[in-house]
Each structure stands twice: as structure tokens, then as C-alpha cells.
PDB file of C-alpha atoms and ligand atoms in Angstrom:
ATOM      1  CA  MET H   1      82.306  95.018  83.864  1.00  0.00           C
ATOM      2  CA  THR H   2      85.539  94.859  81.951  1.00  0.00           C
ATOM      3  CA  VAL H   3      88.423  94.060  84.228  1.00  0.00           C
ATOM      4  CA  THR H   4      91.775  94.472  82.589  1.00  0.00           C
ATOM      5  CA  THR H   5      94.517  92.118  83.653  1.00  0.00           C
ATOM      6  CA  GLU H   6      98.120  92.789  82.873  1.00  0.00           C
ATOM      7  CA  GLN H   7      98.196  89.460  81.041  1.00  0.00           C
ATOM      8  CA  PRO H   8      95.935  86.416  80.737  1.00  0.00           C
ATOM      9  CA  ASP H   9      95.465  84.545  83.991  1.00  0.00           C
ATOM     10  CA  PRO H  10      97.032  81.104  83.628  1.00  0.00           C
ATOM     11  CA  GLY H  11      95.167  79.901  86.725  1.00  0.00           C
ATOM     12  CA  ILE H  12      98.216  78.294  88.254  1.00  0.00           C
ATOM     13  CA  VAL H  13     101.500  80.034  88.815  1.00  0.00           C
ATOM     14  CA  ARG H  14     104.842  78.340  88.535  1.00  0.00           C
ATOM     15  CA  TRP H  15     107.019  79.905  91.147  1.00  0.00           C
ATOM     16  CA  THR H  16     110.359  78.456  92.113  1.00  0.00           C
ATOM     17  CA  PRO H  17     111.918  75.075  91.434  1.00  0.00           C
ATOM     18  CA  PRO H  18     110.274  72.356  93.507  1.00  0.00           C
ATOM     19  CA  GLY H  19     111.608  71.093  96.786  1.00  0.00           C
ATOM     20  CA  THR H  20     112.569  74.190  98.741  1.00  0.00           C
ATOM     21  CA  GLY H  21     111.070  75.471 101.977  1.00  0.00           C
ATOM     22  CA  GLU H  22     107.830  73.489 102.043  1.00  0.00           C
ATOM     23  CA  THR H  23     105.482  74.335 104.951  1.00  0.00           C
ATOM     24  CA  ALA H  24     101.823  73.604 105.618  1.00  0.00           C
ATOM     25  CA  THR H  25     100.517  76.431 103.448  1.00  0.00           C
ATOM     26  CA  SER H  26     103.646  76.974 101.421  1.00  0.00           C
ATOM     27  CA  VAL H  27     103.536  76.764  97.680  1.00  0.00           C
ATOM     28  CA  TYR H  28     107.145  75.770  97.029  1.00  0.00           C
ATOM     29  CA  ASP H  29     106.185  72.613  95.210  1.00  0.00           C
ATOM     30  CA  GLY H  30     106.350  74.577  91.995  1.00  0.00           C
ATOM     31  CA  THR H  31     102.671  75.383  91.753  1.00  0.00           C
ATOM     32  CA  PHE H  32     100.563  77.744  93.765  1.00  0.00           C
ATOM     33  CA  ARG H  33      98.211  75.520  95.720  1.00  0.00           C
ATOM     34  CA  GLU H  34      96.324  75.431  98.960  1.00  0.00           C
ATOM     35  CA  PRO H  35      93.634  73.030 100.167  1.00  0.00           C
ATOM     36  CA  GLY H  36      90.462  73.488  98.194  1.00  0.00           C
ATOM     37  CA  GLY H  37      91.769  75.844  95.572  1.00  0.00           C
ATOM     38  CA  GLY H  38      94.508  77.481  93.615  1.00  0.00           C
ATOM     39  CA  MET H  39      95.400  80.858  92.301  1.00  0.00           C
ATOM     40  CA  THR H  40      92.100  81.318  90.458  1.00  0.00           C
ATOM     41  CA  GLU H  41      90.157  80.818  93.698  1.00  0.00           C
ATOM     42  CA  PHE H  42      92.581  83.078  95.559  1.00  0.00           C
ATOM     43  CA  LEU H  43      91.981  85.842  93.016  1.00  0.00           C
ATOM     44  CA  LEU H  44      88.211  85.369  92.890  1.00  0.00           C
ATOM     45  CA  VAL H  45      87.378  87.425  96.002  1.00  0.00           C
ATOM     46  CA  TYR H  46      89.587  90.244  94.686  1.00  0.00           C
ATOM     47  CA  LYS H  47      87.613  90.190  91.457  1.00  0.00           C
ATOM     48  CA  PHE H  48      84.388  90.428  93.476  1.00  0.00           C
ATOM     49  CA  GLY H  49      85.737  93.226  95.681  1.00  0.00           C
ATOM     50  CA  LEU H  50      86.781  95.109  92.586  1.00  0.00           C
ATOM     51  CA  ALA H  51      83.321  94.654  91.061  1.00  0.00           C
ATOM     52  CA  GLU H  52      81.747  96.067  94.257  1.00  0.00           C
ATOM     53  CA  ILE H  53      83.920  99.191  94.189  1.00  0.00           C
ATOM     54  CA  ASN H  54      83.483  99.576  90.442  1.00  0.00           C
ATOM     55  CA  THR H  55      79.702  99.512  90.880  1.00  0.00           C
ATOM     56  CA  LYS H  56      79.906 102.166  93.581  1.00  0.00           C
ATOM     57  CA  VAL H  57      81.998 104.436  91.353  1.00  0.00           C
ATOM     58  CA  THR H  58      79.669 103.898  88.395  1.00  0.00           C
ATOM     59  CA  ILE H  59      76.651 104.745  90.553  1.00  0.00           C
ATOM     60  CA  LEU H  60      78.314 107.951  91.789  1.00  0.00           C
ATOM     61  CA  ALA H  61      79.242 108.992  88.252  1.00  0.00           C
ATOM     62  CA  GLU H  62      75.776 108.323  86.840  1.00  0.00           C
ATOM     63  CA  GLU H  63      73.929 109.878  89.737  1.00  0.00           C
ATOM     64  CA  LEU H  64      76.034 113.047  89.710  1.00  0.00           C
ATOM     65  CA  ALA H  65      75.618 113.353  85.947  1.00  0.00           C
ATOM     66  CA  HIS H  66      71.861 112.875  86.373  1.00  0.00           C
ATOM     67  CA  LYS H  67      71.717 115.569  89.053  1.00  0.00           C
ATOM     68  CA  GLY H  68      73.132 117.979  86.516  1.00  0.00           C
ATOM     69  CA  ARG H  69      76.193 118.670  88.629  1.00  0.00           C
ATOM     70  CA  GLY H  70      78.420 117.514  85.816  1.00  0.00           C
ATOM     71  CA  ASN H  71      80.108 114.162  86.047  1.00  0.00           C
ATOM     72  CA  PRO H  72      83.396 114.620  87.952  1.00  0.00           C
ATOM     73  CA  ILE H  73      84.657 111.238  86.702  1.00  0.00           C
ATOM     74  CA  GLU H  74      86.320 111.167  83.290  1.00  0.00           C
ATOM     75  CA  HIS H  75      87.126 107.468  83.233  1.00  0.00           C
ATOM     76  CA  VAL H  76      87.611 104.454  85.441  1.00  0.00           C
ATOM     77  CA  LEU H  77      90.084 101.624  85.036  1.00  0.00           C
ATOM     78  CA  PRO H  78      89.700  98.547  87.235  1.00  0.00           C
ATOM     79  CA  ARG H  79      92.491  95.992  87.096  1.00  0.00           C
ATOM     80  CA  LEU H  80      93.409  92.752  88.800  1.00  0.00           C
ATOM     81  CA  LYS H  81      97.061  91.979  89.349  1.00  0.00           C
ATOM     82  CA  THR H  82      98.122  88.940  87.385  1.00  0.00           C
ATOM     83  CA  PRO H  83      99.674  85.948  89.123  1.00  0.00           C
ATOM     84  CA  ALA H  84     102.979  86.890  87.483  1.00  0.00           C
ATOM     85  CA  SER H  85     102.963  90.400  88.885  1.00  0.00           C
ATOM     86  CA  ILE H  86     101.821  89.171  92.316  1.00  0.00           C
ATOM     87  CA  SER H  87     104.784  86.816  92.261  1.00  0.00           C
ATOM     88  CA  ALA H  88     107.164  89.591  91.145  1.00  0.00           C
ATOM     89  CA  LYS H  89     105.974  91.925  93.897  1.00  0.00           C
ATOM     90  CA  ALA H  90     106.202  89.166  96.529  1.00  0.00           C
ATOM     91  CA  ARG H  91     109.833  88.626  95.607  1.00  0.00           C
ATOM     92  CA  ARG H  92     110.509  92.358  95.630  1.00  0.00           C
ATOM     93  CA  ILE H  93     109.109  92.815  99.143  1.00  0.00           C
ATOM     94  CA  ASP H  94     110.443  89.498 100.478  1.00  0.00           C
ATOM     95  CA  CYS H  95     106.977  88.109 101.061  1.00  0.00           C
ATOM     96  CA  PRO H  96     106.761  84.331 101.494  1.00  0.00           C
ATOM     97  CA  LEU H  97     104.799  82.681  98.712  1.00  0.00           C
ATOM     98  CA  THR H  98     101.819  81.561 100.742  1.00  0.00           C
ATOM     99  CA  PHE H  99      98.276  82.763 100.235  1.00  0.00           C
ATOM    100  CA  GLU H 100      98.137  83.921 103.830  1.00  0.00           C
ATOM    101  CA  ASP H 101     101.211  86.113 103.463  1.00  0.00           C
ATOM    102  CA  LEU H 102     100.189  87.406 100.045  1.00  0.00           C
ATOM    103  CA  ARG H 103      96.766  88.278 101.429  1.00  0.00           C
ATOM    104  CA  SER H 104      98.148  90.295 104.324  1.00  0.00           C
ATOM    105  CA  ARG H 105     101.160  91.893 102.639  1.00  0.00           C
ATOM    106  CA  ILE H 106      99.997  92.699  99.106  1.00  0.00           C
ATOM    107  CA  ARG H 107      97.160  95.175  99.327  1.00  0.00           C
ATOM    108  CA  ASP H 108      96.936  96.140  95.665  1.00  0.00           C
ATOM    109  CA  ILE H 109      95.875  92.850  94.092  1.00  0.00           C
ATOM    110  CA  ALA H 110      92.599  94.568  93.223  1.00  0.00           C
ATOM    111  CA  GLY H 111      93.046  98.123  92.014  1.00  0.00           C
ATOM    112  CA  ILE H 112      90.894 100.786  90.456  1.00  0.00           C
ATOM    113  CA  ARG H 113      92.042 104.060  88.924  1.00  0.00           C
ATOM    114  CA  ILE H 114      89.524 106.879  88.908  1.00  0.00           C
ATOM    115  CA  VAL H 115      90.460 109.746  86.626  1.00  0.00           C
ATOM    116  CA  CYS H 116      88.642 112.959  87.502  1.00  0.00           C
ATOM    117  CA  SER H 117      88.221 116.299  85.754  1.00  0.00           C
ATOM    118  CA  PHE H 118      89.619 118.548  88.475  1.00  0.00           C
ATOM    119  CA  VAL H 119      91.664 118.293  91.676  1.00  0.00           C
ATOM    120  CA  SER H 120      88.644 119.175  93.838  1.00  0.00           C
ATOM    121  CA  ASP H 121      86.741 116.309  92.163  1.00  0.00           C
ATOM    122  CA  VAL H 122      89.454 113.878  93.277  1.00  0.00           C
ATOM    123  CA  TYR H 123      88.780 114.749  96.914  1.00  0.00           C
ATOM    124  CA  THR H 124      85.004 114.896  96.440  1.00  0.00           C
ATOM    125  CA  VAL H 125      84.871 111.426  94.892  1.00  0.00           C
ATOM    126  CA  ALA H 126      87.252 110.023  97.543  1.00  0.00           C
ATOM    127  CA  GLU H 127      85.038 111.452 100.275  1.00  0.00           C
ATOM    128  CA  MET H 128      81.803 110.165  98.672  1.00  0.00           C
ATOM    129  CA  LEU H 129      83.286 106.695  98.393  1.00  0.00           C
ATOM    130  CA  THR H 130      84.875 106.426 101.829  1.00  0.00           C
ATOM    131  CA  ARG H 131      81.900 107.749 103.767  1.00  0.00           C
ATOM    132  CA  GLN H 132      79.794 104.810 102.602  1.00  0.00           C
ATOM    133  CA  PRO H 133      79.267 102.593 105.656  1.00  0.00           C
ATOM    134  CA  ASP H 134      80.466  99.373 104.005  1.00  0.00           C
ATOM    135  CA  VAL H 135      83.684 100.978 102.742  1.00  0.00           C
ATOM    136  CA  HIS H 136      86.417 100.859 105.360  1.00  0.00           C
ATOM    137  CA  LEU H 137      89.298 103.246 104.750  1.00  0.00           C
ATOM    138  CA  VAL H 138      92.540 101.527 105.698  1.00  0.00           C
ATOM    139  CA  VAL H 139      95.295 103.795 104.337  1.00  0.00           C
ATOM    140  CA  THR H 140      95.431 107.183 102.629  1.00  0.00           C
ATOM    141  CA  LYS H 141      98.519 108.355 100.745  1.00  0.00           C
ATOM    142  CA  ASP H 142      98.060 111.867  99.446  1.00  0.00           C
ATOM    143  CA  TYR H 143     100.672 112.378  96.745  1.00  0.00           C
ATOM    144  CA  ILE H 144      98.807 115.511  95.633  1.00  0.00           C
ATOM    145  CA  ALA H 145      99.411 117.321  98.920  1.00  0.00           C
ATOM    146  CA  GLU H 146     102.885 115.787  99.005  1.00  0.00           C
ATOM    147  CA  PRO H 147     104.048 114.805  95.533  1.00  0.00           C
ATOM    148  CA  LYS H 148     106.720 112.136  95.172  1.00  0.00           C
ATOM    149  CA  GLU H 149     110.267 113.345  94.484  1.00  0.00           C
ATOM    150  CA  ASN H 150     109.893 112.466  90.806  1.00  0.00           C
ATOM    151  CA  GLY H 151     106.795 114.686  90.555  1.00  0.00           C
ATOM    152  CA  TYR H 152     104.167 111.913  90.773  1.00  0.00           C
ATOM    153  CA  ARG H 153     100.781 113.138  91.982  1.00  0.00           C
ATOM    154  CA  SER H 154      97.645 111.123  92.844  1.00  0.00           C
ATOM    155  CA  LEU H 155      95.518 110.305  95.844  1.00  0.00           C
ATOM    156  CA  HIS H 156      95.899 106.661  96.860  1.00  0.00           C
ATOM    157  CA  LEU H 157      93.509 104.869  99.171  1.00  0.00           C
ATOM    158  CA  ILE H 158      93.440 101.318 100.392  1.00  0.00           C
ATOM    159  CA  VAL H 159      89.848 100.486 101.225  1.00  0.00           C
ATOM    160  CA  GLU H 160      88.284  97.274 102.437  1.00  0.00           C
ATOM    161  CA  ILE H 161      84.933  96.165 101.133  1.00  0.00           C
ATOM    162  CA  PRO H 162      82.963  93.156 102.416  1.00  0.00           C
ATOM    163  CA  VAL H 163      82.295  90.472  99.829  1.00  0.00           C
ATOM    164  CA  PHE H 164      79.372  88.183 100.629  1.00  0.00           C
ATOM    165  CA  LEU H 165      80.134  84.606  99.597  1.00  0.00           C
ATOM    166  CA  SER H 166      77.775  81.628  99.968  1.00  0.00           C
ATOM    167  CA  ASP H 167      79.084  80.710 103.408  1.00  0.00           C
ATOM    168  CA  ARG H 168      81.089  83.687 104.692  1.00  0.00           C
ATOM    169  CA  VAL H 169      81.851  87.364 104.379  1.00  0.00           C
ATOM    170  CA  VAL H 170      85.361  88.311 103.316  1.00  0.00           C
ATOM    171  CA  PRO H 171      86.768  91.825 103.694  1.00  0.00           C
ATOM    172  CA  VAL H 172      88.683  92.530 100.488  1.00  0.00           C
ATOM    173  CA  PRO H 173      91.300  95.266 100.142  1.00  0.00           C
ATOM    174  CA  VAL H 174      91.162  97.402  96.997  1.00  0.00           C
ATOM    175  CA  GLU H 175      93.702 100.045  96.018  1.00  0.00           C
ATOM    176  CA  VAL H 176      91.939 103.151  94.740  1.00  0.00           C
ATOM    177  CA  GLN H 177      94.040 105.636  92.778  1.00  0.00           C
ATOM    178  CA  LEU H 178      92.373 108.974  92.145  1.00  0.00           C
ATOM    179  CA  ARG H 179      93.951 111.576  89.893  1.00  0.00           C
ATOM    180  CA  THR H 180      93.165 114.258  87.347  1.00  0.00           C
ATOM    181  CA  VAL H 181      93.473 113.846  83.588  1.00  0.00           C
ATOM    182  CA  ALA H 182      96.663 115.934  83.688  1.00  0.00           C
ATOM    183  CA  MET H 183      98.166 113.758  86.456  1.00  0.00           C
ATOM    184  CA  ASP H 184      97.198 110.661  84.498  1.00  0.00           C
ATOM    185  CA  PHE H 185      98.792 112.011  81.321  1.00  0.00           C
ATOM    186  CA  TRP H 186     102.034 112.659  83.201  1.00  0.00           C
ATOM    187  CA  ALA H 187     102.001 109.300  85.041  1.00  0.00           C
ATOM    188  CA  SER H 188     101.517 107.256  81.880  1.00  0.00           C
ATOM    189  CA  LEU H 189     104.467 108.909  80.159  1.00  0.00           C
ATOM    190  CA  GLU H 190     106.650 108.665  83.275  1.00  0.00           C
ATOM    191  CA  HIS H 191     105.782 104.979  83.510  1.00  0.00           C
ATOM    192  CA  LYS H 192     107.012 104.406  79.943  1.00  0.00           C
ATOM    193  CA  ILE H 193     110.205 106.384  80.519  1.00  0.00           C
ATOM    194  CA  TYR H 194     110.847 104.598  83.803  1.00  0.00           C
ATOM    195  CA  TYR H 195     110.550 101.222  82.165  1.00  0.00           C
ATOM    196  CA  LYS H 196     112.751 102.259  79.263  1.00  0.00           C
ATOM    197  CA  TYR H 197     115.590 103.506  81.483  1.00  0.00           C
ATOM    198  CA  ASP H 198     114.956 101.430  84.616  1.00  0.00           C
ATOM    199  CA  PRO H 199     116.505 102.176  87.012  1.00  0.00           C
ATOM    200  CA  ASP H 200     118.816 104.871  85.638  1.00  0.00           C
ATOM    201  CA  ILE H 201     116.751 107.693  84.208  1.00  0.00           C
ATOM    202  CA  PRO H 202     119.317 110.282  82.990  1.00  0.00           C
ATOM    203  CA  PRO H 203     119.413 113.214  85.496  1.00  0.00           C
ATOM    204  CA  ALA H 204     118.419 115.820  82.872  1.00  0.00           C
ATOM    205  CA  LEU H 205     115.374 113.767  81.931  1.00  0.00           C
ATOM    206  CA  ARG H 206     114.524 113.273  85.605  1.00  0.00           C
ATOM    207  CA  ASP H 207     114.617 117.050  86.206  1.00  0.00           C
ATOM    208  CA  GLU H 208     112.490 117.693  83.174  1.00  0.00           C
ATOM    209  CA  LEU H 209     109.924 115.169  84.307  1.00  0.00           C
ATOM    210  CA  VAL H 210     109.651 116.949  87.663  1.00  0.00           C
ATOM    211  CA  ALA H 211     109.193 120.252  85.793  1.00  0.00           C
ATOM    212  CA  ALA H 212     106.562 118.658  83.532  1.00  0.00           C
ATOM    213  CA  ALA H 213     104.663 117.436  86.612  1.00  0.00           C
ATOM    214  CA  GLU H 214     104.690 120.994  87.960  1.00  0.00           C
ATOM    215  CA  ASP H 215     103.420 122.262  84.584  1.00  0.00           C
ATOM    216  CA  ALA H 216     100.617 119.702  84.747  1.00  0.00           C
ATOM    217  CA  ALA H 217      99.743 120.857  88.291  1.00  0.00           C
ATOM    218  CA  ARG H 218      99.603 124.483  87.114  1.00  0.00           C
ATOM    219  CA  LEU H 219      97.389 123.465  84.212  1.00  0.00           C
ATOM    220  CA  ASP H 220      95.085 121.693  86.688  1.00  0.00           C
ATOM    221  CA  GLN H 221      94.820 124.887  88.741  1.00  0.00           C
ATOM    222  CA  ARG H 222      94.150 127.010  85.685  1.00  0.00           C
ATOM    223  CA  MET H 223      91.486 124.675  84.275  1.00  0.00           C
ATOM    224  CA  GLU H 224      89.751 124.459  87.634  1.00  0.00           C
ATOM    225  CA  ARG H 225      89.723 128.253  87.973  1.00  0.00           C
ATOM    226  CA  LEU H 226      88.358 128.620  84.433  1.00  0.00           C
ATOM    227  CA  HIS H 227      85.692 126.029  85.160  1.00  0.00           C
ATOM    228  CA  ARG H 228      84.703 127.914  88.326  1.00  0.00           C
ATOM    229  CA  GLU H 229      84.542 131.210  86.465  1.00  0.00           C
ATOM    230  CA  ILE H 230      82.302 129.707  83.812  1.00  0.00           C
ATOM    231  CA  HIS H 231      80.072 127.448  85.913  1.00  0.00           C
ATOM    232  CA  GLY H 232      80.552 128.587  89.528  1.00  0.00           C
ATOM    233  CA  PRO H 233      81.618 126.105  92.206  1.00  0.00           C
ATOM    234  CA  ARG H 234      80.202 122.575  91.949  1.00  0.00           C
ATOM    235  CA  ARG H 235      77.119 122.254  94.139  1.00  0.00           C
TER     236      ARG H 235
HETATM  237  P1  LIG J   1     103.837  99.423  94.778  1.00  0.00           P
HETATM  238  O1  LIG J   1     104.597  98.369  95.495  1.00  0.00           O
HETATM  239  O2  LIG J   1     104.400  99.783  93.432  1.00  0.00           O
HETATM  240  O3  LIG J   1     102.383  99.094  94.684  1.00  0.00           O
HETATM  241  O4  LIG J   1     104.021 100.766  95.645  1.00  0.00           O
HETATM  242  P2  LIG J   1     103.601 101.096  97.142  1.00  0.00           P
HETATM  243  O5  LIG J   1     103.030  99.913  97.818  1.00  0.00           O
HETATM  244  O6  LIG J   1     104.743 101.814  97.799  1.00  0.00           O
HETATM  245  O7  LIG J   1     102.403 102.095  96.939  1.00  0.00           O
HETATM  246  P3  LIG J   1     102.310 103.502  96.241  1.00  0.00           P
HETATM  247  O8  LIG J   1     101.031 104.038  96.793  1.00  0.00           O
HETATM  248  O9  LIG J   1     103.519 104.360  96.395  1.00  0.00           O
HETATM  249  O10 LIG J   1     102.158 103.159  94.695  1.00  0.00           O
HETATM  250  C1  LIG J   1     101.171 102.313  94.227  1.00  0.00           C
HETATM  251  C2  LIG J   1     100.922 102.474  92.741  1.00  0.00           C
HETATM  252  O11 LIG J   1     100.843 103.862  92.366  1.00  0.00           O
HETATM  253  C3  LIG J   1     101.988 101.933  91.812  1.00  0.00           C
HETATM  254  O12 LIG J   1     101.839 100.551  91.616  1.00  0.00           O
HETATM  255  C4  LIG J   1     101.718 102.744  90.520  1.00  0.00           C
HETATM  256  O13 LIG J   1     100.568 102.259  89.850  1.00  0.00           O
HETATM  257  C5  LIG J   1     101.383 104.096  91.085  1.00  0.00           C
HETATM  258  N1  LIG J   1     102.599 104.900  91.258  1.00  0.00           N
HETATM  259  C6  LIG J   1     103.239 105.166  92.412  1.00  0.00           C
HETATM  260  N2  LIG J   1     104.324 105.922  92.216  1.00  0.00           N
HETATM  261  C7  LIG J   1     104.392 106.160  90.888  1.00  0.00           C
HETATM  262  C8  LIG J   1     105.302 106.897  90.053  1.00  0.00           C
HETATM  263  O14 LIG J   1     106.278 107.470  90.499  1.00  0.00           O
HETATM  264  N3  LIG J   1     105.020 106.918  88.724  1.00  0.00           N
HETATM  265  C9  LIG J   1     103.945 106.295  88.180  1.00  0.00           C
HETATM  266  N4  LIG J   1     103.761 106.390  86.856  1.00  0.00           N
HETATM  267  N5  LIG J   1     103.069 105.594  88.937  1.00  0.00           N
HETATM  268  C10 LIG J   1     103.290 105.515  90.263  1.00  0.00           C
HETATM  269 MG1  LIG J   2     101.067  98.609  93.058  1.00  0.00          MG
END
């Protein structure tokens, strides 16, 4: 499996200058340490959890293609958050820099984006994944039913998957983002614009982005209707 990381994993993260706020599991000595392991070990279970979910998605895609139902999955992008972006998010949400706090407060260290052909496929794939007995659905955020103010649409799930280590079983949270190709097209452009203007996107551009998201949603509806007319509903 290819897991993209936002940048190479340096293994150890340098956080803040040494000497502040040291506690038993704190990492304020300048490096990110806890007994028996560092950041690489901390991230390892997330990598395994991601591999588990990725395998499940691959199996669904291949099996559905084999059944001749047409593969509803266009592409899949697993990614692990880098230590740097874990650190940045922790600061943003005021999360203490301990593994325990990071583990409980940052639920998107492992993430997988599943880009589907049509809106109905998004829900079908989400349902197929979450009804598996070892996949525990923790949170659903349906930004398709209720798009964000900026126009963003996607179905977000936080799921927990058990990872079987040599001496214990660890439930690992994975953020699953499901969207259509059109939603993905919009989101990648919006992401670039957001970063270019952060945080002050000019109002006219903001309005046009919302309109573009609505155009994309209409295109999704039209393509799905066309697909139904040509092939009938997916069985
Ligand atoms: P984060 O702290 O950013 O993870 O957000 P959150 O915990 O409030 O979760 P949410 O479900 O709203 O967003 C999680 C992820 O969805 C983000 O990290 C992005 O990858 C994606 N996302 C959410 N909102 C937007 C948006 O407005 N534009 C784009 N391009 N992506 C978004
Ligand atoms: Mg995130």
C-alpha cells in the first residue's frame, strides 16, 4: 500500500523549547518521547489501522467490479498525518502535547479519502464499510446533506478499527472522507485558494466558490440521472 504523508516522517518531533510544563507523560523536553517509544511508535498503530481500512475498501472495489455492478470507487487516497501537522493541530485546538491527549483529541491522524462516481455510491460505500462487524462507527458528519457555508460537500466518518498487535488489541480511529469526483474537484481548488488567501478570501471569490459548489452538485445530479437512464439503478 502506498501511504502518502504530507512530508517525510522525521521520527522525532521538536516541539517547544525545553524546560516548560514537564509532567509524567509530557513531551516538553523538546522531543516527543514516552517510555518505550517515540513518535514513530506512536504513529505505527495509525499506519496499521489505515492499512486495515484501505484493504477493506480495496476488497469492496474489486468485488463490486467483479460482480459486474460497476466499481463505484474512482480512487482512494490514504494518508497519515505528519508529526508536524499533528503538532500544528494540537496547538490549534489547545491540546497538551502528550501522546495520551493526542490520542484522544486528534481523531484524524489516520485518514482515507474515497472518491466515488456518484452521490448514491458515497452512501452505498459508507454503508458497506460501516456495517462490517469490526468497524465501529464513532461519528458521522454529512456535509452532503448539509454543506458547509463555503459550499464544501463530503461525507465524513470517524471509524474505529481493531489492530491486533503481538500482545494487545488497539482500537484505532480513522477518518474516512467520502465524496464524488465533482466534490473532490471543487475541494482541491478551494483548498488551494484558501491557502493562498488564508484567512481572508475576497468576498466575491467566496461567493463564486459557493456558486461553483452548487454547479458541481447539479452536475453530480445530472450525471447520476444520465447513468441511471443508460444503465438502470445499481443492483
Ligand atoms: P480539522 O480540524 O481540519 O480536521 O476539522 P474538523 O475536525 O472540524 O473536521 P471536519 O470533518 O470539518 O474536516 C475534516 C477534514 O475535511 C479537513 O481536514 C479537510 O481535509 C476536509 N475539509 C473540511 N472542510 C473543508 C473545506 O471547507 N474545504 C476543503 N477543501 N476541505 C475541507
Ligand atoms: Mg483534518
